[in-house]
């Protein structure tokens, strides 16, 4: 159980984390989603006691991270897979971790196997690792002490699709056995397949939260007419606000029924009318975080995927 | 534009918390020291730094056997000569022990596995003391080997005249250099900058002192560490004022950096 209450962190006058509150429950994977610079890493570093909070609290099972004895065996943390000595081998990094946590050295081999790092790969120096291999090593390190709680910052970064699929299975099993997982990502599709609950952050503030289904429910309606202009007029007359969406359609928060009635009343022939789906979630994510975008975005294009980590 | 849950400050009903076991045994200091000792030699840079300390001592022994005057080949001179490279390398080792956590960013892992930073620092300090003890031991052993060989190979060489005072002073000098490196490492948190400064600053200061006579006479004796350590190296006279000068210089060059470094390290953000 990770509990964050009214957490804020300012650097000078800049609020990197702004009044953030959330809780991660055992048995579930919480996805912490936001564009670059939203404050995900800062929040996680505060939870792990590496960065002091300006105000608010972050506790794990009711305790501050500092007060957890031998924390590696209770809370597995991966903050930056590249933050390792480039001259050490992967195996050596895990060996040092096992030594610090007081674990038998066979744990190292077990974890290497669990994350599919081959014996010869484990003996290479980390400077020769790809980002995906570093992520696997970082996940192995987080799992080393068999903790009940996992905090992973952008763990899918650099993993290939098969790797993401693998991680999804791993975290699913972990949560199903009662583990608590908080993982961050700046890519919606990465986190939506893994997470049970989503926590969307933009410019340091939580802008939406809930299960994927909850976020999608009432996510609005997608509607497309042969005569787009007529449809726009019809909706405006009915007092329904709509924005242009991806493929030459409109998206609105009104229900499909209301949109259908408004179109029928104005005699506009519809080509498509449906509840906004996954694309709606993508669009919502973009909307919610639009202010933090560094790049001009074309309407509803999943530009976040193009933003480098 | 608003979305469901957008402003919801209420969170899901609290589930039974996963108990974090605060009664679990903490990471004992012995284990932290073992980890740090291992980190000292498990990279090429660290490994060769440690090995080079032994190699340099061996080279010095050999060179002295060949080139030095026979009457100079005593246990005391062997031991004293070996302390010179050690005195340079030990502070570097202490600096790297601290700064590598930042330069290589391993601190992210180190300080999450033991979040009580003062304990990590203590472990590193103990580790560097173990390294210093090892270096002094190597000086003893190689010095003895050199002395034996000098007695066999060189007429009139090989006297065993090393006094406890000499050993004590030499060890004290090593300890001071080591702690200075440790303090600079914590304060500066960058390997290159700390190594440059620990050698450049005292030299610059010595040069300034040598050109300004007033500084040389009134300030330098109290504020120049090499100057203050002088009486303890030559086996010359050590008196009350030597100790006073040393105390003052150590306070400036060792205690202040250590205190400032500790203050900084305990508060800083680990990135
Ligand atoms: N030490 C710091 N000083 C100033 N600004 C910082 C510092 N650390 C982070 N920030 C800023 O805080 C914001 C949040 O950063 P971060 O938590 O790393 O975002 P994310 O992980 O979501 O990409 C960024 O704008 C970043 O530049
Ligand atoms: Mg980040």
PDB file of N, CA, C and O in Angstrom, chain A residues 11 26 45 49-51 60-61 63 65-71 74 80 83-86 88 92 95-96 99-102 125 141 207 209 251 253 284 288, chain B residues 1-4 6 8 11-12 15-16 18 20-22 24-25 27 31 34-35 38-39 42-44 104-106 108-109 111-113 115 117 269-271:
ATOM      1  N   UNK A  11      10.880  23.526  -7.085  1.00  0.00           N
ATOM      2  CA  UNK A  11      12.283  23.877  -7.334  1.00  0.00           C
ATOM      3  C   UNK A  11      12.274  25.368  -7.612  1.00  0.00           C
ATOM      4  O   UNK A  11      11.831  25.792  -8.675  1.00  0.00           O
ATOM      5  N   UNK A  26      -3.013  -3.096  -2.704  1.00  0.00           N
ATOM      6  CA  UNK A  26      -2.451  -4.426  -2.937  1.00  0.00           C
ATOM      7  C   UNK A  26      -3.311  -5.169  -3.949  1.00  0.00           C
ATOM      8  O   UNK A  26      -4.522  -4.998  -3.989  1.00  0.00           O
ATOM      9  N   UNK A  45      10.681   9.502  -6.628  1.00  0.00           N
ATOM     10  CA  UNK A  45      11.893   9.719  -5.829  1.00  0.00           C
ATOM     11  C   UNK A  45      11.551  10.171  -4.421  1.00  0.00           C
ATOM     12  O   UNK A  45      12.224   9.807  -3.468  1.00  0.00           O
ATOM     13  N   UNK A  49      12.373   8.367  -0.720  1.00  0.00           N
ATOM     14  CA  UNK A  49      13.217   9.089   0.222  1.00  0.00           C
ATOM     15  C   UNK A  49      14.485   9.676  -0.382  1.00  0.00           C
ATOM     16  O   UNK A  49      15.393  10.050   0.346  1.00  0.00           O
ATOM     17  N   UNK A  50      14.552   9.757  -1.707  1.00  0.00           N
ATOM     18  CA  UNK A  50      15.765  10.301  -2.324  1.00  0.00           C
ATOM     19  C   UNK A  50      15.669  11.808  -2.519  1.00  0.00           C
ATOM     20  O   UNK A  50      16.676  12.494  -2.624  1.00  0.00           O
ATOM     21  N   UNK A  51      14.441  12.306  -2.587  1.00  0.00           N
ATOM     22  CA  UNK A  51      14.199  13.735  -2.748  1.00  0.00           C
ATOM     23  C   UNK A  51      13.282  14.165  -1.611  1.00  0.00           C
ATOM     24  O   UNK A  51      12.267  13.522  -1.374  1.00  0.00           O
ATOM     25  N   UNK A  60       4.561   4.198   2.858  1.00  0.00           N
ATOM     26  CA  UNK A  60       4.392   2.852   2.323  1.00  0.00           C
ATOM     27  C   UNK A  60       3.970   1.969   3.489  1.00  0.00           C
ATOM     28  O   UNK A  60       4.709   1.857   4.465  1.00  0.00           O
ATOM     29  N   UNK A  61       2.762   1.413   3.379  1.00  0.00           N
ATOM     30  CA  UNK A  61       2.239   0.632   4.495  1.00  0.00           C
ATOM     31  C   UNK A  61       2.191   1.463   5.768  1.00  0.00           C
ATOM     32  O   UNK A  61       2.333   0.941   6.870  1.00  0.00           O
ATOM     33  N   UNK A  63       4.345   3.731   6.681  1.00  0.00           N
ATOM     34  CA  UNK A  63       5.669   4.143   7.176  1.00  0.00           C
ATOM     35  C   UNK A  63       6.419   4.949   6.132  1.00  0.00           C
ATOM     36  O   UNK A  63       6.248   4.736   4.940  1.00  0.00           O
ATOM     37  N   UNK A  65       9.634   5.748   3.997  1.00  0.00           N
ATOM     38  CA  UNK A  65      10.613   4.828   3.423  1.00  0.00           C
ATOM     39  C   UNK A  65      11.844   4.688   4.321  1.00  0.00           C
ATOM     40  O   UNK A  65      12.385   3.596   4.485  1.00  0.00           O
ATOM     41  N   UNK A  66      12.263   5.811   4.913  1.00  0.00           N
ATOM     42  CA  UNK A  66      13.446   5.807   5.775  1.00  0.00           C
ATOM     43  C   UNK A  66      13.322   4.851   6.959  1.00  0.00           C
ATOM     44  O   UNK A  66      14.313   4.407   7.502  1.00  0.00           O
ATOM     45  N   UNK A  67      12.076   4.600   7.369  1.00  0.00           N
ATOM     46  CA  UNK A  67      11.880   3.800   8.578  1.00  0.00           C
ATOM     47  C   UNK A  67      11.675   2.322   8.281  1.00  0.00           C
ATOM     48  O   UNK A  67      11.383   1.546   9.184  1.00  0.00           O
ATOM     49  N   UNK A  68      11.819   1.949   7.021  1.00  0.00           N
ATOM     50  CA  UNK A  68      11.651   0.542   6.662  1.00  0.00           C
ATOM     51  C   UNK A  68      13.016  -0.138   6.734  1.00  0.00           C
ATOM     52  O   UNK A  68      13.939   0.236   6.006  1.00  0.00           O
ATOM     53  N   UNK A  69      13.168  -1.119   7.630  1.00  0.00           N
ATOM     54  CA  UNK A  69      14.471  -1.789   7.715  1.00  0.00           C
ATOM     55  C   UNK A  69      14.704  -2.704   6.518  1.00  0.00           C
ATOM     56  O   UNK A  69      13.765  -3.341   6.035  1.00  0.00           O
ATOM     57  N   UNK A  70      15.920  -2.774   6.066  1.00  0.00           N
ATOM     58  CA  UNK A  70      16.296  -3.568   4.895  1.00  0.00           C
ATOM     59  C   UNK A  70      15.235  -3.421   3.796  1.00  0.00           C
ATOM     60  O   UNK A  70      14.621  -4.402   3.365  1.00  0.00           O
ATOM     61  N   UNK A  71      15.006  -2.198   3.325  1.00  0.00           N
ATOM     62  CA  UNK A  71      13.849  -1.934   2.459  1.00  0.00           C
ATOM     63  C   UNK A  71      13.854  -2.726   1.153  1.00  0.00           C
ATOM     64  O   UNK A  71      12.784  -2.987   0.603  1.00  0.00           O
ATOM     65  N   UNK A  74      11.469  -5.457   1.048  1.00  0.00           N
ATOM     66  CA  UNK A  74      10.049  -5.165   1.237  1.00  0.00           C
ATOM     67  C   UNK A  74       9.477  -4.313   0.115  1.00  0.00           C
ATOM     68  O   UNK A  74       8.295  -4.397  -0.204  1.00  0.00           O
ATOM     69  N   UNK A  80      15.810   4.311 -12.385  1.00  0.00           N
ATOM     70  CA  UNK A  80      16.443   4.629 -13.661  1.00  0.00           C
ATOM     71  C   UNK A  80      17.368   3.486 -14.022  1.00  0.00           C
ATOM     72  O   UNK A  80      18.412   3.296 -13.401  1.00  0.00           O
ATOM     73  N   UNK A  83      21.027   4.097 -14.452  1.00  0.00           N
ATOM     74  CA  UNK A  83      21.838   4.591 -13.338  1.00  0.00           C
ATOM     75  C   UNK A  83      22.597   3.445 -12.684  1.00  0.00           C
ATOM     76  O   UNK A  83      22.322   3.047 -11.561  1.00  0.00           O
ATOM     77  N   UNK A  84      23.526   2.874 -13.440  1.00  0.00           N
ATOM     78  CA  UNK A  84      24.365   1.800 -12.916  1.00  0.00           C
ATOM     79  C   UNK A  84      25.791   2.068 -13.362  1.00  0.00           C
ATOM     80  O   UNK A  84      26.006   2.707 -14.390  1.00  0.00           O
ATOM     81  N   UNK A  85      26.745   1.561 -12.604  1.00  0.00           N
ATOM     82  CA  UNK A  85      28.131   1.739 -12.993  1.00  0.00           C
ATOM     83  C   UNK A  85      28.377   1.007 -14.315  1.00  0.00           C
ATOM     84  O   UNK A  85      28.179  -0.207 -14.399  1.00  0.00           O
ATOM     85  N   UNK A  86      28.785   1.767 -15.334  1.00  0.00           N
ATOM     86  CA  UNK A  86      28.923   1.194 -16.671  1.00  0.00           C
ATOM     87  C   UNK A  86      29.959   0.076 -16.700  1.00  0.00           C
ATOM     88  O   UNK A  86      29.913  -0.801 -17.556  1.00  0.00           O
ATOM     89  N   UNK A  88      30.452  -2.252 -14.386  1.00  0.00           N
ATOM     90  CA  UNK A  88      30.094  -3.491 -13.684  1.00  0.00           C
ATOM     91  C   UNK A  88      29.312  -4.394 -14.622  1.00  0.00           C
ATOM     92  O   UNK A  88      28.629  -3.928 -15.522  1.00  0.00           O
ATOM     93  N   UNK A  92      27.169  -8.709 -11.491  1.00  0.00           N
ATOM     94  CA  UNK A  92      27.814  -8.067 -10.346  1.00  0.00           C
ATOM     95  C   UNK A  92      26.845  -7.118  -9.635  1.00  0.00           C
ATOM     96  O   UNK A  92      26.811  -7.051  -8.405  1.00  0.00           O
ATOM     97  N   UNK A  95      24.632  -9.172  -7.638  1.00  0.00           N
ATOM     98  CA  UNK A  95      25.377  -9.760  -6.522  1.00  0.00           C
ATOM     99  C   UNK A  95      25.543  -8.745  -5.394  1.00  0.00           C
ATOM    100  O   UNK A  95      25.377  -9.075  -4.213  1.00  0.00           O
ATOM    101  N   UNK A  96      25.846  -7.501  -5.770  1.00  0.00           N
ATOM    102  CA  UNK A  96      25.979  -6.450  -4.753  1.00  0.00           C
ATOM    103  C   UNK A  96      24.640  -6.253  -4.026  1.00  0.00           C
ATOM    104  O   UNK A  96      24.603  -6.106  -2.802  1.00  0.00           O
ATOM    105  N   UNK A  99      24.014  -9.120  -1.708  1.00  0.00           N
ATOM    106  CA  UNK A  99      24.910  -9.005  -0.557  1.00  0.00           C
ATOM    107  C   UNK A  99      24.347  -7.990   0.442  1.00  0.00           C
ATOM    108  O   UNK A  99      24.292  -8.248   1.646  1.00  0.00           O
ATOM    109  N   UNK A 100      23.908  -6.850  -0.077  1.00  0.00           N
ATOM    110  CA  UNK A 100      23.382  -5.807   0.811  1.00  0.00           C
ATOM    111  C   UNK A 100      22.116  -6.289   1.514  1.00  0.00           C
ATOM    112  O   UNK A 100      21.907  -6.020   2.695  1.00  0.00           O
ATOM    113  N   UNK A 101      21.254  -6.997   0.789  1.00  0.00           N
ATOM    114  CA  UNK A 101      19.989  -7.435   1.385  1.00  0.00           C
ATOM    115  C   UNK A 101      20.150  -8.693   2.222  1.00  0.00           C
ATOM    116  O   UNK A 101      19.218  -9.107   2.906  1.00  0.00           O
ATOM    117  N   UNK A 102      21.323  -9.331   2.136  1.00  0.00           N
ATOM    118  CA  UNK A 102      21.545 -10.547   2.907  1.00  0.00           C
ATOM    119  C   UNK A 102      20.891 -11.763   2.280  1.00  0.00           C
ATOM    120  O   UNK A 102      20.353 -12.623   2.977  1.00  0.00           O
ATOM    121  N   UNK A 125      29.699  -6.182 -19.429  1.00  0.00           N
ATOM    122  CA  UNK A 125      29.627  -4.923 -18.693  1.00  0.00           C
ATOM    123  C   UNK A 125      28.419  -4.125 -19.152  1.00  0.00           C
ATOM    124  O   UNK A 125      28.025  -4.188 -20.314  1.00  0.00           O
ATOM    125  N   UNK A 141      16.621  -6.493 -10.376  1.00  0.00           N
ATOM    126  CA  UNK A 141      17.117  -5.913  -9.129  1.00  0.00           C
ATOM    127  C   UNK A 141      15.966  -5.562  -8.197  1.00  0.00           C
ATOM    128  O   UNK A 141      16.019  -5.783  -6.993  1.00  0.00           O
ATOM    129  N   UNK A 207      -4.700  14.886 -13.030  1.00  0.00           N
ATOM    130  CA  UNK A 207      -5.809  15.435 -13.803  1.00  0.00           C
ATOM    131  C   UNK A 207      -6.924  14.418 -14.019  1.00  0.00           C
ATOM    132  O   UNK A 207      -8.041  14.798 -14.371  1.00  0.00           O
ATOM    133  N   UNK A 209      -8.204  10.130 -12.730  1.00  0.00           N
ATOM    134  CA  UNK A 209      -7.843   8.861 -12.110  1.00  0.00           C
ATOM    135  C   UNK A 209      -9.015   7.910 -12.188  1.00  0.00           C
ATOM    136  O   UNK A 209     -10.152   8.341 -12.325  1.00  0.00           O
ATOM    137  N   UNK A 251     -16.057  14.884 -31.748  1.00  0.00           N
ATOM    138  CA  UNK A 251     -16.128  14.202 -30.466  1.00  0.00           C
ATOM    139  C   UNK A 251     -16.760  15.151 -29.469  1.00  0.00           C
ATOM    140  O   UNK A 251     -16.490  16.354 -29.475  1.00  0.00           O
ATOM    141  N   UNK A 253     -18.782  15.401 -25.326  1.00  0.00           N
ATOM    142  CA  UNK A 253     -18.998  14.724 -24.055  1.00  0.00           C
ATOM    143  C   UNK A 253     -20.429  14.248 -23.900  1.00  0.00           C
ATOM    144  O   UNK A 253     -20.746  13.493 -22.985  1.00  0.00           O
ATOM    145  N   UNK A 284      -8.334  11.783 -24.691  1.00  0.00           N
ATOM    146  CA  UNK A 284      -8.496  12.394 -23.378  1.00  0.00           C
ATOM    147  C   UNK A 284      -7.128  12.657 -22.742  1.00  0.00           C
ATOM    148  O   UNK A 284      -6.874  13.717 -22.189  1.00  0.00           O
ATOM    149  N   UNK A 288      -5.921  16.239 -21.636  1.00  0.00           N
ATOM    150  CA  UNK A 288      -5.602  16.519 -20.237  1.00  0.00           C
ATOM    151  C   UNK A 288      -4.182  17.020 -20.077  1.00  0.00           C
ATOM    152  O   UNK A 288      -3.874  17.750 -19.158  1.00  0.00           O
TER     153      UNK A 288
ATOM    154  N   UNK B   1     -13.305  21.995 -20.344  1.00  0.00           N
ATOM    155  CA  UNK B   1     -13.506  20.555 -20.594  1.00  0.00           C
ATOM    156  C   UNK B   1     -13.260  19.766 -19.315  1.00  0.00           C
ATOM    157  O   UNK B   1     -12.272  19.988 -18.628  1.00  0.00           O
ATOM    158  N   UNK B   2     -14.181  18.902 -18.987  1.00  0.00           N
ATOM    159  CA  UNK B   2     -13.957  18.123 -17.773  1.00  0.00           C
ATOM    160  C   UNK B   2     -14.190  16.645 -18.044  1.00  0.00           C
ATOM    161  O   UNK B   2     -14.923  16.279 -18.957  1.00  0.00           O
ATOM    162  N   UNK B   3     -13.564  15.844 -17.273  1.00  0.00           N
ATOM    163  CA  UNK B   3     -13.654  14.409 -17.441  1.00  0.00           C
ATOM    164  C   UNK B   3     -13.952  13.759 -16.119  1.00  0.00           C
ATOM    165  O   UNK B   3     -13.681  14.331 -15.076  1.00  0.00           O
ATOM    166  N   UNK B   4     -14.507  12.568 -16.170  1.00  0.00           N
ATOM    167  CA  UNK B   4     -14.831  11.901 -14.916  1.00  0.00           C
ATOM    168  C   UNK B   4     -13.582  11.760 -14.064  1.00  0.00           C
ATOM    169  O   UNK B   4     -12.519  11.414 -14.573  1.00  0.00           O
ATOM    170  N   UNK B   6     -11.877  13.925 -12.768  1.00  0.00           N
ATOM    171  CA  UNK B   6     -10.864  14.952 -12.976  1.00  0.00           C
ATOM    172  C   UNK B   6     -10.499  15.670 -11.692  1.00  0.00           C
ATOM    173  O   UNK B   6      -9.342  15.881 -11.398  1.00  0.00           O
ATOM    174  N   UNK B   8     -11.629  14.705  -8.682  1.00  0.00           N
ATOM    175  CA  UNK B   8     -11.944  13.862  -7.535  1.00  0.00           C
ATOM    176  C   UNK B   8     -10.735  13.756  -6.623  1.00  0.00           C
ATOM    177  O   UNK B   8      -9.726  13.173  -6.983  1.00  0.00           O
ATOM    178  N   UNK B  11     -10.200   9.245  -2.817  1.00  0.00           N
ATOM    179  CA  UNK B  11      -9.535   8.116  -3.451  1.00  0.00           C
ATOM    180  C   UNK B  11     -10.295   6.843  -3.108  1.00  0.00           C
ATOM    181  O   UNK B  11     -11.195   6.855  -2.264  1.00  0.00           O
ATOM    182  N   UNK B  12      -9.950   5.787  -3.768  1.00  0.00           N
ATOM    183  CA  UNK B  12     -10.627   4.509  -3.540  1.00  0.00           C
ATOM    184  C   UNK B  12     -10.626   4.175  -2.054  1.00  0.00           C
ATOM    185  O   UNK B  12      -9.674   4.523  -1.344  1.00  0.00           O
ATOM    186  N   UNK B  15      -7.987  -0.063   1.238  1.00  0.00           N
ATOM    187  CA  UNK B  15      -7.939  -1.514   1.366  1.00  0.00           C
ATOM    188  C   UNK B  15      -7.076  -1.852   2.571  1.00  0.00           C
ATOM    189  O   UNK B  15      -6.317  -1.000   3.034  1.00  0.00           O
ATOM    190  N   UNK B  16      -7.193  -3.058   3.073  1.00  0.00           N
ATOM    191  CA  UNK B  16      -6.315  -3.415   4.199  1.00  0.00           C
ATOM    192  C   UNK B  16      -4.865  -3.242   3.774  1.00  0.00           C
ATOM    193  O   UNK B  16      -4.459  -3.774   2.748  1.00  0.00           O
ATOM    194  N   UNK B  18      -0.985  -3.510   3.137  1.00  0.00           N
ATOM    195  CA  UNK B  18       0.056  -4.537   3.195  1.00  0.00           C
ATOM    196  C   UNK B  18       1.013  -4.106   4.284  1.00  0.00           C
ATOM    197  O   UNK B  18       1.586  -3.029   4.206  1.00  0.00           O
ATOM    198  N   UNK B  20       4.067  -3.292   6.134  1.00  0.00           N
ATOM    199  CA  UNK B  20       5.515  -3.212   5.943  1.00  0.00           C
ATOM    200  C   UNK B  20       6.113  -3.560   7.296  1.00  0.00           C
ATOM    201  O   UNK B  20       5.689  -3.047   8.313  1.00  0.00           O
ATOM    202  N   UNK B  21       7.040  -4.494   7.286  1.00  0.00           N
ATOM    203  CA  UNK B  21       7.557  -5.017   8.546  1.00  0.00           C
ATOM    204  C   UNK B  21       8.671  -4.131   9.090  1.00  0.00           C
ATOM    205  O   UNK B  21       9.806  -4.197   8.641  1.00  0.00           O
ATOM    206  N   UNK B  22       8.301  -3.299  10.080  1.00  0.00           N
ATOM    207  CA  UNK B  22       9.326  -2.412  10.639  1.00  0.00           C
ATOM    208  C   UNK B  22      10.145  -3.127  11.713  1.00  0.00           C
ATOM    209  O   UNK B  22      11.089  -2.558  12.253  1.00  0.00           O
ATOM    210  N   UNK B  24      11.618  -5.977  11.040  1.00  0.00           N
ATOM    211  CA  UNK B  24      12.614  -6.795  10.332  1.00  0.00           C
ATOM    212  C   UNK B  24      14.012  -6.328  10.714  1.00  0.00           C
ATOM    213  O   UNK B  24      14.216  -5.160  11.047  1.00  0.00           O
ATOM    214  N   UNK B  25      14.984  -7.244  10.666  1.00  0.00           N
ATOM    215  CA  UNK B  25      16.345  -6.815  11.013  1.00  0.00           C
ATOM    216  C   UNK B  25      16.887  -5.827   9.979  1.00  0.00           C
ATOM    217  O   UNK B  25      16.704  -6.034   8.782  1.00  0.00           O
ATOM    218  N   UNK B  27      19.827  -3.694   7.812  1.00  0.00           N
ATOM    219  CA  UNK B  27      21.063  -4.130   7.163  1.00  0.00           C
ATOM    220  C   UNK B  27      22.213  -3.856   8.136  1.00  0.00           C
ATOM    221  O   UNK B  27      22.437  -2.710   8.503  1.00  0.00           O
ATOM    222  N   UNK B  31      27.642  -5.877   6.776  1.00  0.00           N
ATOM    223  CA  UNK B  31      27.231  -6.183   5.404  1.00  0.00           C
ATOM    224  C   UNK B  31      27.438  -4.978   4.496  1.00  0.00           C
ATOM    225  O   UNK B  31      27.892  -5.113   3.366  1.00  0.00           O
ATOM    226  N   UNK B  34      31.034  -4.817   3.669  1.00  0.00           N
ATOM    227  CA  UNK B  34      31.406  -5.840   2.680  1.00  0.00           C
ATOM    228  C   UNK B  34      30.997  -5.414   1.277  1.00  0.00           C
ATOM    229  O   UNK B  34      31.729  -5.613   0.312  1.00  0.00           O
ATOM    230  N   UNK B  35      29.809  -4.816   1.169  1.00  0.00           N
ATOM    231  CA  UNK B  35      29.358  -4.328  -0.138  1.00  0.00           C
ATOM    232  C   UNK B  35      30.319  -3.261  -0.648  1.00  0.00           C
ATOM    233  O   UNK B  35      30.749  -3.284  -1.811  1.00  0.00           O
ATOM    234  N   UNK B  38      33.623  -4.614  -1.772  1.00  0.00           N
ATOM    235  CA  UNK B  38      33.492  -5.273  -3.069  1.00  0.00           C
ATOM    236  C   UNK B  38      33.408  -4.243  -4.196  1.00  0.00           C
ATOM    237  O   UNK B  38      34.020  -4.407  -5.244  1.00  0.00           O
ATOM    238  N   UNK B  39      32.662  -3.157  -3.945  1.00  0.00           N
ATOM    239  CA  UNK B  39      32.536  -2.116  -4.963  1.00  0.00           C
ATOM    240  C   UNK B  39      33.871  -1.443  -5.259  1.00  0.00           C
ATOM    241  O   UNK B  39      34.083  -0.893  -6.340  1.00  0.00           O
ATOM    242  N   UNK B  42      35.465  -4.093  -7.849  1.00  0.00           N
ATOM    243  CA  UNK B  42      34.739  -4.850  -8.872  1.00  0.00           C
ATOM    244  C   UNK B  42      34.601  -4.106 -10.209  1.00  0.00           C
ATOM    245  O   UNK B  42      33.879  -4.534 -11.090  1.00  0.00           O
ATOM    246  N   UNK B  43      35.301  -2.971 -10.335  1.00  0.00           N
ATOM    247  CA  UNK B  43      35.375  -2.321 -11.646  1.00  0.00           C
ATOM    248  C   UNK B  43      36.848  -2.243 -12.022  1.00  0.00           C
ATOM    249  O   UNK B  43      37.713  -2.320 -11.148  1.00  0.00           O
ATOM    250  N   UNK B  44      37.105  -2.078 -13.304  1.00  0.00           N
ATOM    251  CA  UNK B  44      38.506  -2.032 -13.738  1.00  0.00           C
ATOM    252  C   UNK B  44      39.248  -0.899 -13.054  1.00  0.00           C
ATOM    253  O   UNK B  44      40.345  -1.068 -12.553  1.00  0.00           O
ATOM    254  N   UNK B 104      28.490   7.919 -11.353  1.00  0.00           N
ATOM    255  CA  UNK B 104      27.929   6.752 -12.031  1.00  0.00           C
ATOM    256  C   UNK B 104      26.454   6.567 -11.687  1.00  0.00           C
ATOM    257  O   UNK B 104      25.824   5.611 -12.126  1.00  0.00           O
ATOM    258  N   UNK B 105      25.942   7.428 -10.843  1.00  0.00           N
ATOM    259  CA  UNK B 105      24.532   7.439 -10.428  1.00  0.00           C
ATOM    260  C   UNK B 105      24.103   6.170  -9.706  1.00  0.00           C
ATOM    261  O   UNK B 105      22.908   5.867  -9.642  1.00  0.00           O
ATOM    262  N   UNK B 106      25.066   5.436  -9.166  1.00  0.00           N
ATOM    263  CA  UNK B 106      24.704   4.235  -8.423  1.00  0.00           C
ATOM    264  C   UNK B 106      24.045   4.578  -7.093  1.00  0.00           C
ATOM    265  O   UNK B 106      23.446   3.720  -6.461  1.00  0.00           O
ATOM    266  N   UNK B 108      21.423   6.032  -6.577  1.00  0.00           N
ATOM    267  CA  UNK B 108      20.000   5.733  -6.661  1.00  0.00           C
ATOM    268  C   UNK B 108      19.691   4.367  -6.048  1.00  0.00           C
ATOM    269  O   UNK B 108      18.685   4.185  -5.370  1.00  0.00           O
ATOM    270  N   UNK B 109      20.571   3.399  -6.299  1.00  0.00           N
ATOM    271  CA  UNK B 109      20.370   2.061  -5.733  1.00  0.00           C
ATOM    272  C   UNK B 109      20.916   2.008  -4.304  1.00  0.00           C
ATOM    273  O   UNK B 109      20.238   1.549  -3.387  1.00  0.00           O
ATOM    274  N   UNK B 111      21.309   4.205  -2.011  1.00  0.00           N
ATOM    275  CA  UNK B 111      20.544   4.881  -0.963  1.00  0.00           C
ATOM    276  C   UNK B 111      19.078   4.448  -0.915  1.00  0.00           C
ATOM    277  O   UNK B 111      18.339   4.905  -0.047  1.00  0.00           O
ATOM    278  N   UNK B 112      18.645   3.584  -1.838  1.00  0.00           N
ATOM    279  CA  UNK B 112      17.331   2.986  -1.625  1.00  0.00           C
ATOM    280  C   UNK B 112      17.471   1.671  -0.860  1.00  0.00           C
ATOM    281  O   UNK B 112      16.553   1.267  -0.160  1.00  0.00           O
ATOM    282  N   UNK B 113      18.629   1.022  -0.977  1.00  0.00           N
ATOM    283  CA  UNK B 113      18.826  -0.211  -0.205  1.00  0.00           C
ATOM    284  C   UNK B 113      19.176   0.107   1.251  1.00  0.00           C
ATOM    285  O   UNK B 113      18.924  -0.695   2.142  1.00  0.00           O
ATOM    286  N   UNK B 115      18.432   3.560   3.174  1.00  0.00           N
ATOM    287  CA  UNK B 115      18.039   4.976   3.088  1.00  0.00           C
ATOM    288  C   UNK B 115      18.636   5.849   4.189  1.00  0.00           C
ATOM    289  O   UNK B 115      18.618   7.068   4.069  1.00  0.00           O
ATOM    290  N   UNK B 117      21.289   7.560   5.203  1.00  0.00           N
ATOM    291  CA  UNK B 117      22.519   7.913   4.478  1.00  0.00           C
ATOM    292  C   UNK B 117      23.750   7.910   5.365  1.00  0.00           C
ATOM    293  O   UNK B 117      24.836   7.577   4.915  1.00  0.00           O
ATOM    294  N   UNK B 269      19.517  16.047  -2.864  1.00  0.00           N
ATOM    295  CA  UNK B 269      18.627  15.195  -3.625  1.00  0.00           C
ATOM    296  C   UNK B 269      19.496  14.190  -4.373  1.00  0.00           C
ATOM    297  O   UNK B 269      20.502  14.563  -4.959  1.00  0.00           O
ATOM    298  N   UNK B 270      19.114  12.924  -4.336  1.00  0.00           N
ATOM    299  CA  UNK B 270      19.927  11.925  -5.040  1.00  0.00           C
ATOM    300  C   UNK B 270      19.289  11.642  -6.392  1.00  0.00           C
ATOM    301  O   UNK B 270      18.154  11.201  -6.473  1.00  0.00           O
ATOM    302  N   UNK B 271      20.066  11.972  -7.434  1.00  0.00           N
ATOM    303  CA  UNK B 271      19.476  11.906  -8.781  1.00  0.00           C
ATOM    304  C   UNK B 271      20.154  10.846  -9.618  1.00  0.00           C
ATOM    305  O   UNK B 271      21.272  10.538  -9.423  1.00  0.00           O
TER     306      UNK B 271
END
